[in-house]
Amino acid sequence: MGQVYYLAIDIGATKTLFAVFETGGKIIFEHKIKTASDYKQFKSELADILANELGPYKFSYCCCAVPGWIDFEKGLAVAFGVLPWQNVAIKKDLQDLMSGVKITFNNDAKLAGLSEAKLLHQKYKKVLYLTISTGIGGGVIINDVIDENFTNFEPGQMVFEHEGKAQKWEDFASGQALHNRYGKLASEIEDDSIWTSFAQLIALGLEELLATIQPDVVIIGGGVGAHLEKFKDFLDEAINVNKNPMVPVPPIIKAHRPEEAVIYGCYDYITQNL
């Protein structure tokens, strides 16, 4: 038997990342494109990449990470968050393009959570993973397996009163919201007053999740999560202000691979399910 290759595809709001894995979880090739707003155009670009950039590899397995809501029974990605795609038959479309390859797919944040939970080597039983990026996503991982009770868990869609009106959490506490408010990326912000205010907005949603899920650890990843050290102390302070003895506050830690967790989660999901 020849070399087995695994393909991971991470469809993001602004970019899509392709990664080729060897058995054992080593990435040997990566390719990145801008995510087209039109799905037909994206599918055409996908076909071209599979035929050319990824042509040298004969894949045995593929996992595709998608943002948003999934109907697993029908094999549909129902909604893609900020992308305008709806009811996309992503599994069938991939299967049509990769005959003979075993295909699976799941939500991007849950795959990222799977990867990060496995890196903890079962130190914690119940892991809450949050990705703070363009939006806010999340996953619950129990004993290194994505918890099916949270299949379509979308924490960024929780609604709170903010600035006098009802707003989705990610509309005022995501990386996109941070950029809209201050005109800077998380990597460019060094002002403690900005991070203090932002941490309070993160705490607003996180407190609700801690009360509902009661995880053993919280892992924060994504583009903003990659800079957790800038606002971790302020986040701890904000959560402790309203600390409830009925709601334990677990360790809150930064993802080990905050911007690559999804891709590695694709590989882990393949090895668990295919």
CSV table of C-alpha atoms in Angstrom, one decimal:
chain,number,residue,atom,x,y,z
A,1,MET,CA,0.0,0.0,0.0
A,2,GLY,CA,1.3,3.4,-0.9
A,3,GLN,CA,1.4,6.7,1.0
A,4,VAL,CA,-2.0,7.7,2.4
A,5,TYR,CA,-2.8,11.4,2.1
A,6,TYR,CA,-5.4,13.4,3.9
A,7,LEU,CA,-6.9,16.6,2.7
A,8,ALA,CA,-8.2,19.3,5.1
A,9,ILE,CA,-10.2,22.2,3.8
A,10,ASP,CA,-10.9,25.2,6.1
A,11,ILE,CA,-13.5,27.5,4.5
A,12,GLY,CA,-13.4,30.8,6.2
A,13,ALA,CA,-15.3,34.0,5.8
A,14,THR,CA,-12.4,35.7,4.0
A,15,LYS,CA,-9.9,32.9,3.1
A,16,THR,CA,-9.9,29.2,2.5
A,17,LEU,CA,-7.0,27.1,3.5
A,18,PHE,CA,-6.0,23.7,2.0
A,19,ALA,CA,-3.6,21.4,3.9
A,20,VAL,CA,-2.2,18.0,2.9
A,21,PHE,CA,-1.4,15.6,5.7
A,22,GLU,CA,0.6,12.5,5.8
A,23,THR,CA,-0.3,9.6,8.2
A,24,GLY,CA,0.8,10.8,11.7
A,25,GLY,CA,-0.5,14.3,11.3
A,26,LYS,CA,2.3,16.1,9.5
A,27,ILE,CA,1.4,18.9,7.1
A,28,ILE,CA,3.4,18.5,3.9
A,29,PHE,CA,1.7,21.1,1.7
A,30,GLU,CA,-0.5,24.2,2.2
A,31,HIS,CA,-2.4,26.4,-0.2
A,32,LYS,CA,-4.6,29.5,0.5
A,33,ILE,CA,-7.1,31.4,-1.5
A,34,LYS,CA,-9.6,34.2,-1.0
A,35,THR,CA,-13.0,32.8,-0.4
A,36,ALA,CA,-15.3,33.9,-3.2
A,37,SER,CA,-18.6,35.4,-2.1
A,38,ASP,CA,-20.4,33.4,-4.9
A,39,TYR,CA,-20.5,29.7,-4.2
A,40,LYS,CA,-20.5,28.7,-7.9
A,41,GLN,CA,-17.3,30.6,-8.4
A,42,PHE,CA,-15.8,29.0,-5.2
A,43,LYS,CA,-16.7,25.5,-6.5
A,44,SER,CA,-15.0,26.3,-9.8
A,45,GLU,CA,-11.9,27.5,-8.1
A,46,LEU,CA,-12.0,24.4,-5.9
A,47,ALA,CA,-12.1,22.1,-8.9
A,48,ASP,CA,-9.1,24.0,-10.4
A,49,ILE,CA,-7.0,23.7,-7.2
A,50,LEU,CA,-7.8,20.0,-6.9
A,51,ALA,CA,-6.7,19.4,-10.4
A,52,ASN,CA,-3.6,21.6,-10.3
A,53,GLU,CA,-2.0,22.6,-7.0
A,54,LEU,CA,-3.3,19.4,-5.3
A,55,GLY,CA,-3.0,17.2,-8.4
A,56,PRO,CA,0.1,15.3,-7.3
A,57,TYR,CA,-1.6,13.8,-4.3
A,58,LYS,CA,-3.9,10.8,-4.4
A,59,PHE,CA,-6.2,11.4,-1.4
A,60,SER,CA,-7.8,8.7,0.6
A,61,TYR,CA,-9.7,11.0,3.0
A,62,CYS,CA,-11.0,14.6,3.1
A,63,CYS,CA,-12.5,16.7,5.8
A,64,CYS,CA,-14.0,20.1,5.1
A,65,ALA,CA,-14.5,22.6,7.9
A,66,VAL,CA,-17.4,25.0,7.3
A,67,PRO,CA,-18.7,28.0,9.4
A,68,GLY,CA,-22.3,28.1,10.6
A,69,TRP,CA,-25.2,25.7,10.6
A,70,ILE,CA,-25.1,22.1,9.4
A,71,ASP,CA,-27.7,19.5,8.5
A,72,PHE,CA,-25.8,16.3,8.8
A,73,GLU,CA,-28.7,14.1,7.7
A,74,LYS,CA,-29.0,15.9,4.4
A,75,GLY,CA,-25.3,16.6,4.0
A,76,LEU,CA,-26.0,20.3,3.8
A,77,ALA,CA,-24.2,23.4,5.1
A,78,VAL,CA,-27.4,25.4,5.8
A,79,ALA,CA,-25.9,28.8,6.5
A,80,PHE,CA,-22.3,30.0,6.5
A,81,GLY,CA,-22.3,32.9,8.9
A,82,VAL,CA,-21.2,36.1,7.2
A,83,LEU,CA,-20.9,34.3,3.8
A,84,PRO,CA,-24.1,34.5,1.7
A,85,TRP,CA,-24.1,30.8,0.9
A,86,GLN,CA,-27.2,28.8,1.9
A,87,ASN,CA,-28.2,25.1,1.7
A,88,VAL,CA,-24.9,24.1,0.1
A,89,ALA,CA,-24.5,20.4,-0.6
A,90,ILE,CA,-20.9,20.6,0.4
A,91,LYS,CA,-20.3,16.9,0.9
A,92,LYS,CA,-21.9,15.8,-2.4
A,93,ASP,CA,-20.0,18.6,-4.3
A,94,LEU,CA,-16.7,17.4,-2.8
A,95,GLN,CA,-17.6,13.8,-3.6
A,96,ASP,CA,-18.3,14.7,-7.2
A,97,LEU,CA,-14.9,16.4,-7.4
A,98,MET,CA,-13.0,13.6,-5.6
A,99,SER,CA,-14.3,10.3,-6.7
A,100,GLY,CA,-13.3,7.5,-4.4
A,101,VAL,CA,-12.2,9.7,-1.6
A,102,LYS,CA,-14.0,9.3,1.8
A,103,ILE,CA,-15.5,12.7,2.6
A,104,THR,CA,-16.6,14.1,5.9
A,105,PHE,CA,-17.3,17.7,7.2
A,106,ASN,CA,-18.2,19.6,10.3
A,107,ASN,CA,-18.3,23.0,11.8
A,108,ASP,CA,-15.0,24.8,11.9
A,109,ALA,CA,-15.0,25.9,15.5
A,110,LYS,CA,-15.9,22.4,16.7
A,111,LEU,CA,-13.1,20.9,14.7
A,112,ALA,CA,-10.7,23.5,16.1
A,113,GLY,CA,-11.9,22.6,19.6
A,114,LEU,CA,-11.3,18.9,18.9
A,115,SER,CA,-7.7,19.6,17.9
A,116,GLU,CA,-7.0,21.8,20.9
A,117,ALA,CA,-8.7,19.4,23.4
A,118,LYS,CA,-6.6,16.5,22.1
A,119,LEU,CA,-3.4,18.6,22.7
A,120,LEU,CA,-4.3,18.7,26.4
A,121,HIS,CA,-3.8,14.9,26.6
A,122,GLN,CA,-7.1,14.3,28.4
A,123,LYS,CA,-6.1,16.7,31.2
A,124,TYR,CA,-9.7,18.0,31.2
A,125,LYS,CA,-12.9,16.0,30.5
A,126,LYS,CA,-15.2,18.8,29.3
A,127,VAL,CA,-13.6,21.5,27.1
A,128,LEU,CA,-15.3,24.7,25.9
A,129,TYR,CA,-13.6,26.0,22.9
A,130,LEU,CA,-14.3,29.6,21.7
A,131,THR,CA,-12.9,31.1,18.5
A,132,ILE,CA,-13.0,34.9,18.4
A,133,SER,CA,-12.3,35.9,14.9
A,134,THR,CA,-14.5,37.5,12.2
A,135,GLY,CA,-17.4,36.2,14.3
A,136,ILE,CA,-17.6,34.1,17.5
A,137,GLY,CA,-17.9,30.3,17.2
A,138,GLY,CA,-17.5,27.5,19.7
A,139,GLY,CA,-17.6,23.8,20.4
A,140,VAL,CA,-17.9,21.5,23.4
A,141,ILE,CA,-15.5,18.6,23.5
A,142,ILE,CA,-16.0,15.7,26.0
A,143,ASN,CA,-13.3,13.1,26.3
A,144,ASP,CA,-11.7,14.2,23.1
A,145,VAL,CA,-14.9,13.8,21.1
A,146,ILE,CA,-17.1,16.6,19.7
A,147,ASP,CA,-20.3,16.5,21.9
A,148,GLU,CA,-23.3,15.8,19.6
A,149,ASN,CA,-25.5,17.6,22.1
A,150,PHE,CA,-23.9,20.8,20.8
A,151,THR,CA,-24.0,20.0,17.1
A,152,ASN,CA,-25.2,23.4,16.1
A,153,PHE,CA,-23.9,25.4,19.0
A,154,GLU,CA,-23.4,29.0,17.8
A,155,PRO,CA,-22.5,31.1,20.8
A,156,GLY,CA,-21.9,34.2,18.7
A,157,GLN,CA,-25.7,34.3,18.0
A,158,MET,CA,-26.6,34.7,21.7
A,159,VAL,CA,-28.5,38.0,22.2
A,160,PHE,CA,-27.7,40.6,24.8
A,161,GLU,CA,-28.8,44.1,25.6
A,162,HIS,CA,-25.9,46.3,24.5
A,163,GLU,CA,-25.9,50.0,24.1
A,164,GLY,CA,-29.6,50.1,24.7
A,165,LYS,CA,-30.7,47.5,22.2
A,166,ALA,CA,-30.7,43.8,21.6
A,167,GLN,CA,-27.6,42.6,19.7
A,168,LYS,CA,-25.9,39.3,18.9
A,169,TRP,CA,-22.8,38.7,21.0
A,170,GLU,CA,-20.6,38.6,17.9
A,171,ASP,CA,-21.9,41.9,16.6
A,172,PHE,CA,-20.2,43.7,19.4
A,173,ALA,CA,-17.5,41.3,20.8
A,174,SER,CA,-15.9,39.7,17.7
A,175,GLY,CA,-12.7,40.5,15.9
A,176,GLN,CA,-14.8,42.2,13.2
A,177,ALA,CA,-16.5,44.3,15.8
A,178,LEU,CA,-13.2,45.2,17.4
A,179,HIS,CA,-11.8,46.4,14.1
A,180,ASN,CA,-15.0,48.3,13.2
A,181,ARG,CA,-14.9,50.1,16.5
A,182,TYR,CA,-11.2,51.0,16.6
A,183,GLY,CA,-10.0,50.6,13.0
A,184,LYS,CA,-7.2,48.2,14.1
A,185,LEU,CA,-6.6,44.5,14.1
A,186,ALA,CA,-6.0,42.7,17.4
A,187,SER,CA,-2.3,42.5,16.5
A,188,GLU,CA,-2.1,46.2,16.3
A,189,ILE,CA,-3.8,47.1,19.6
A,190,GLU,CA,-1.6,47.8,22.6
A,191,ASP,CA,-3.9,50.2,24.5
A,192,ASP,CA,-4.9,48.6,27.8
A,193,SER,CA,-8.1,50.7,27.9
A,194,ILE,CA,-9.3,49.2,24.7
A,195,TRP,CA,-8.5,45.7,25.9
A,196,THR,CA,-10.3,46.3,29.2
A,197,SER,CA,-13.5,47.4,27.4
A,198,PHE,CA,-13.2,44.4,25.0
A,199,ALA,CA,-12.7,41.9,27.8
A,200,GLN,CA,-15.8,43.1,29.5
A,201,LEU,CA,-17.8,42.4,26.3
A,202,ILE,CA,-16.2,38.9,26.1
A,203,ALA,CA,-17.1,38.3,29.7
A,204,LEU,CA,-20.7,39.1,29.1
A,205,GLY,CA,-21.2,36.1,26.9
A,206,LEU,CA,-18.6,33.9,28.6
A,207,GLU,CA,-20.4,34.1,31.9
A,208,GLU,CA,-23.6,32.8,30.3
A,209,LEU,CA,-21.7,29.9,28.8
A,210,LEU,CA,-20.0,29.0,32.0
A,211,ALA,CA,-23.3,28.9,33.8
A,212,THR,CA,-24.9,26.7,31.1
A,213,ILE,CA,-22.1,24.3,30.2
A,214,GLN,CA,-19.9,24.3,33.3
A,215,PRO,CA,-16.7,23.3,31.4
A,216,ASP,CA,-13.5,22.1,33.1
A,217,VAL,CA,-11.5,24.5,30.9
A,218,VAL,CA,-12.1,27.3,28.4
A,219,ILE,CA,-9.8,27.5,25.4
A,220,ILE,CA,-9.8,30.7,23.3
A,221,GLY,CA,-8.5,30.7,19.8
A,222,GLY,CA,-9.1,32.5,16.5
A,223,GLY,CA,-7.4,35.7,15.2
A,224,VAL,CA,-8.2,37.6,18.4
A,225,GLY,CA,-7.7,34.6,20.7
A,226,ALA,CA,-4.1,34.5,19.3
A,227,HIS,CA,-3.6,37.7,21.4
A,228,LEU,CA,-5.2,36.5,24.6
A,229,GLU,CA,-2.2,37.5,26.7
A,230,LYS,CA,-3.2,41.2,25.9
A,231,PHE,CA,-6.5,40.9,27.6
A,232,LYS,CA,-6.4,37.8,29.8
A,233,ASP,CA,-6.0,39.7,33.1
A,234,PHE,CA,-8.8,42.1,32.2
A,235,LEU,CA,-11.0,39.1,31.2
A,236,ASP,CA,-10.3,37.4,34.6
A,237,GLU,CA,-11.1,40.6,36.4
A,238,ALA,CA,-14.4,41.1,34.5
A,239,ILE,CA,-15.6,37.6,35.2
A,240,ASN,CA,-14.7,37.8,38.9
A,241,VAL,CA,-16.7,41.0,39.3
A,242,ASN,CA,-19.9,39.0,39.0
A,243,LYS,CA,-18.5,35.7,40.2
A,244,ASN,CA,-21.3,33.3,41.3
A,245,PRO,CA,-20.5,30.6,43.9
A,246,MET,CA,-22.9,28.3,41.9
A,247,VAL,CA,-20.9,28.7,38.7
A,248,PRO,CA,-17.3,27.5,38.9
A,249,VAL,CA,-14.8,29.5,36.9
A,250,PRO,CA,-12.4,27.1,35.2
A,251,PRO,CA,-8.9,27.9,33.8
A,252,ILE,CA,-9.1,30.1,30.7
A,253,ILE,CA,-6.2,29.4,28.3
A,254,LYS,CA,-5.0,30.4,24.9
A,255,ALA,CA,-5.2,27.9,22.1
A,256,HIS,CA,-1.9,26.2,21.3
A,257,ARG,CA,-2.5,26.7,17.6
A,258,PRO,CA,-5.0,29.5,17.5
A,259,GLU,CA,-4.9,30.1,13.7
A,260,GLU,CA,-4.2,26.5,12.6
A,261,ALA,CA,-6.5,24.6,15.0
A,262,VAL,CA,-9.2,24.0,12.4
A,263,ILE,CA,-6.9,22.4,9.9
A,264,TYR,CA,-5.4,20.0,12.5
A,265,GLY,CA,-9.0,19.3,13.8
A,266,CYS,CA,-9.9,18.2,10.3
A,267,TYR,CA,-7.1,15.5,10.5
A,268,ASP,CA,-8.2,14.5,14.0
A,269,TYR,CA,-11.8,14.2,12.9
A,270,ILE,CA,-10.8,12.0,9.9
A,271,THR,CA,-8.8,9.6,12.1
A,272,GLN,CA,-11.8,9.4,14.6
A,273,ASN,CA,-14.6,8.9,12.0
A,274,LEU,CA,-13.2,7.5,8.8
